[in-house]
mmCIF file of C-alpha atoms in Angstrom:
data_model
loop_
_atom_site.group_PDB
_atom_site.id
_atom_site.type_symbol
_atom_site.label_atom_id
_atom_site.label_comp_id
_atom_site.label_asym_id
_atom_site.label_seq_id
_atom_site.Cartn_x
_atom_site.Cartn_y
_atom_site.Cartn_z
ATOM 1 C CA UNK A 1 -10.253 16.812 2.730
ATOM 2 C CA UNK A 2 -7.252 14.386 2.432
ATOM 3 C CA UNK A 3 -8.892 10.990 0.590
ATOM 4 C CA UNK A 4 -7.645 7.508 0.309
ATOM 5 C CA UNK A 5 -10.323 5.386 -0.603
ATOM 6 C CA UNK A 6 -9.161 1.721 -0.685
ATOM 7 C CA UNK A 7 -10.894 -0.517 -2.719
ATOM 8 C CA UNK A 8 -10.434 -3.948 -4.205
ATOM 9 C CA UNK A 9 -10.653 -6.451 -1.420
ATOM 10 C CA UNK A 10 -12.045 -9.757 -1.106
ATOM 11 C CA UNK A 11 -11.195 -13.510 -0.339
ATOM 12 C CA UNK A 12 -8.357 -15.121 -2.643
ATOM 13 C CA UNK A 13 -7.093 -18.624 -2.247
ATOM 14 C CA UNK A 14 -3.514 -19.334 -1.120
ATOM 15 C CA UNK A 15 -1.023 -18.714 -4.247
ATOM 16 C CA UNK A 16 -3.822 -16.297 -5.861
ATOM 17 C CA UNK A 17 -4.042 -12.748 -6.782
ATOM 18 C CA UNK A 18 -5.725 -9.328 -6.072
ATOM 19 C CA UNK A 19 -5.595 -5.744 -7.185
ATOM 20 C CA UNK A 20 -6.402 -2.938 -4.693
ATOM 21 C CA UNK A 21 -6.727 0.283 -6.197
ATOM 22 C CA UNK A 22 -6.553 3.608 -4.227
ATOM 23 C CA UNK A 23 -8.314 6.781 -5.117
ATOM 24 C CA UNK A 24 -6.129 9.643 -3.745
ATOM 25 C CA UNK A 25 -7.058 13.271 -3.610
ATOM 26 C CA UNK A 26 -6.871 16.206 -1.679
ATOM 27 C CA UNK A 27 -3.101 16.658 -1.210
ATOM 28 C CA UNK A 28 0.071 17.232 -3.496
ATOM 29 C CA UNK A 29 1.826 14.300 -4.669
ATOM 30 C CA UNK A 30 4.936 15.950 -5.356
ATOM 31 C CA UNK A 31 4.729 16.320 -1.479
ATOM 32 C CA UNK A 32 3.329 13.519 -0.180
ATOM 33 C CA UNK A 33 4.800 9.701 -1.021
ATOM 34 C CA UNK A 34 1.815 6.964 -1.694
ATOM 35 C CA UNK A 35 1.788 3.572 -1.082
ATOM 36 C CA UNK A 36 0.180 0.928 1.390
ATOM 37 C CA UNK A 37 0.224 -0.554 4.877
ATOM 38 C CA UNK A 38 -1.812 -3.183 6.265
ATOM 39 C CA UNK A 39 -2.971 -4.562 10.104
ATOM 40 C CA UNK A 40 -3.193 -7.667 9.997
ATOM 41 C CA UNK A 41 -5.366 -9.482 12.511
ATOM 42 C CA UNK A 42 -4.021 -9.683 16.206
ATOM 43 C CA UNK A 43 -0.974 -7.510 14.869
ATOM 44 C CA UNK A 44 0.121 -3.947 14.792
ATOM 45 C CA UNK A 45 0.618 -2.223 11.682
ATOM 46 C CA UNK A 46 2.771 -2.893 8.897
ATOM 47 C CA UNK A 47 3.689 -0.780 5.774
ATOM 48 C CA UNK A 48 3.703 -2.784 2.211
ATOM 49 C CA UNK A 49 5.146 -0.814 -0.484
ATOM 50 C CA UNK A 50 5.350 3.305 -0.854
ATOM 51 C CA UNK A 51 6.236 5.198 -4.480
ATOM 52 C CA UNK A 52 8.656 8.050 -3.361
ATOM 53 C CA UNK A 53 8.244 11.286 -4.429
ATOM 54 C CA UNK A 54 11.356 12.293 -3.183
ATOM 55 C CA UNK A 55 13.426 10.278 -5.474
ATOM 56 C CA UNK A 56 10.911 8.468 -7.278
ATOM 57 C CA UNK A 57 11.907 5.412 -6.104
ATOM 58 C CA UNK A 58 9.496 1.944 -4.963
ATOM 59 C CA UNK A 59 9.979 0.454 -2.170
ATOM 60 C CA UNK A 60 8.644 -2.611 -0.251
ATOM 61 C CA UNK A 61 8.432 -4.613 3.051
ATOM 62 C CA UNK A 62 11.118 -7.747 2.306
ATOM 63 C CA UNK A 63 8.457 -10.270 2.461
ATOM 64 C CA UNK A 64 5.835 -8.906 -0.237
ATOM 65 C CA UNK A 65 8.933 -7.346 -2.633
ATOM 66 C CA UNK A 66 8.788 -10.400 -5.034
ATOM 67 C CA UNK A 67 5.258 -10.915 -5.074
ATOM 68 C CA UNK A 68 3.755 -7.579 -5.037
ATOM 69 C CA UNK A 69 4.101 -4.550 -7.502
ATOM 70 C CA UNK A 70 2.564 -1.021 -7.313
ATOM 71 C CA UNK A 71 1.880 1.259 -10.656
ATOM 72 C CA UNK A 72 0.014 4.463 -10.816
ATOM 73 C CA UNK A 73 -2.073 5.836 -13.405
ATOM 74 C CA UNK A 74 -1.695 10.047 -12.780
ATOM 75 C CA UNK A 75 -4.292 10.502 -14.979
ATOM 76 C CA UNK A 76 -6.862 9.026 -12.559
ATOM 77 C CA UNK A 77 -5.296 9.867 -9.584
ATOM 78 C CA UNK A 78 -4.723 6.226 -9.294
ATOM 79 C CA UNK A 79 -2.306 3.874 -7.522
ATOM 80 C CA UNK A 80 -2.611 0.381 -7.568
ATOM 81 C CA UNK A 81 -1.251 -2.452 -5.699
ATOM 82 C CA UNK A 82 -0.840 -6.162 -7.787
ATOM 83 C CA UNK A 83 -0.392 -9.133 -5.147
ATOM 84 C CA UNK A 84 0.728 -11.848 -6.334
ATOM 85 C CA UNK A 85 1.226 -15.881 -4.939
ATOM 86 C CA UNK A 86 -1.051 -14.669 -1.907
ATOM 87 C CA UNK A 87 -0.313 -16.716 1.271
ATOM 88 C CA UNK A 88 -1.948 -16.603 4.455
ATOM 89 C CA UNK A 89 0.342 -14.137 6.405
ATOM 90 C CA UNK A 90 -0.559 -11.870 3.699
ATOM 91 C CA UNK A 91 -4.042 -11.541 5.596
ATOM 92 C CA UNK A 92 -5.000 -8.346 6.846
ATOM 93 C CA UNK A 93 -6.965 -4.789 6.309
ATOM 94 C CA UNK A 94 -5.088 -2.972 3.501
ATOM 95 C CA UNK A 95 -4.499 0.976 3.977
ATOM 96 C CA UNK A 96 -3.794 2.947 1.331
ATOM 97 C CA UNK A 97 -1.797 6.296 2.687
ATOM 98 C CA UNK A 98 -0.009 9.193 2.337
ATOM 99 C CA UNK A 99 3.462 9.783 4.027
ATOM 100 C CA UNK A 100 6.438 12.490 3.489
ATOM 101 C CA UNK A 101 8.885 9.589 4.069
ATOM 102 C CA UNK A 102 9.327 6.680 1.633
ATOM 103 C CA UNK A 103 12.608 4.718 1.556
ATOM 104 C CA UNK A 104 14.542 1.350 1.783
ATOM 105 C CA UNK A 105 14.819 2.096 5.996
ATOM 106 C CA UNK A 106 11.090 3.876 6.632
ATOM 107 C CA UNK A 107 8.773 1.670 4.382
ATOM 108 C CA UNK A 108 7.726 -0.591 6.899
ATOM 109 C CA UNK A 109 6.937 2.235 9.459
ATOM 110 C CA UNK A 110 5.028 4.231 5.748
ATOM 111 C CA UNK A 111 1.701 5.634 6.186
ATOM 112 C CA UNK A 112 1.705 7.254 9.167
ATOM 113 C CA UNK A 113 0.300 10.764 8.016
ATOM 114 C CA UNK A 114 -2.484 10.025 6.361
ATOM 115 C CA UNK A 115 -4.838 7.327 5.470
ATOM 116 C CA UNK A 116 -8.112 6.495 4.864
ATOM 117 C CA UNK A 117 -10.431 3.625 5.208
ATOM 118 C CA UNK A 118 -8.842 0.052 4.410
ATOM 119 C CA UNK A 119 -9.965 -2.988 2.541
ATOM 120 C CA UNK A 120 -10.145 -6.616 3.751
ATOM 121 C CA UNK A 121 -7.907 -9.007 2.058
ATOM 122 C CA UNK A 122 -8.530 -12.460 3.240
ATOM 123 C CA UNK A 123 -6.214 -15.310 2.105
ATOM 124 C CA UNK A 124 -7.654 -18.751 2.668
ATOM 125 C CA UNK A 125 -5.857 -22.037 2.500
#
């Protein structure tokens, strides 16, 4: 009974910005990293951004680390994901997931335990 409900999508103009929040239950965050991956369309997979709970670190893909931020709110059970200066690339169905690895090397491979269903983010120029 694992749940990741992504929510928060919609259709932002280049240089725009979005907040996806994730409803996570089911599983023990002091075992389980969060964070975010996304397919974007005619691609593979890609992670975003993770929250360790390993070291408690926050890591990101290179290409969304200046723009994007993540922030939780425990109370709710809560992580969010703030994108920023949205461009095109940044296109894609956004995951929000559950992984035992979160790090500097592993975030762009994060999310590959659990996940549930994504939310379309759809940058238009």
């Amino acid at each position: 009974e694992v749940q990741l409900q992504a929510s928060g999508g919609g259709t932002v103009q280049t240089g725009g910005s979005l907040r996806l929040s994730c409803a996570a239950s089911g599983f023990s965050f002091d075992d389980y990293s969060i964070g975010w991956f996304r397919h974007m369309p005619g691609k593979g997979r890609e992670g975003v951004g993770c929250i360790s709970s390993r070291d408690g670190g926050i890591y990101f893909l290179d290409s969304v680390k200046d723009r994007f931020t993540i922030s939780n709110d425990n109370t709710k059970n809560t992580v969010y994901l703030q994108m920023n200066n949205l461009r095109s690339d940044d296109t894609a169905v956004y995951y929000c997931a559950a992984d035992r690895t979160c790090d500097r090397y592993s975030v762009g491979l994060f999310g590959i335990d659990y996940w549930g269903k994504g939310t379309l983010v759809t940058v238009s120029s």
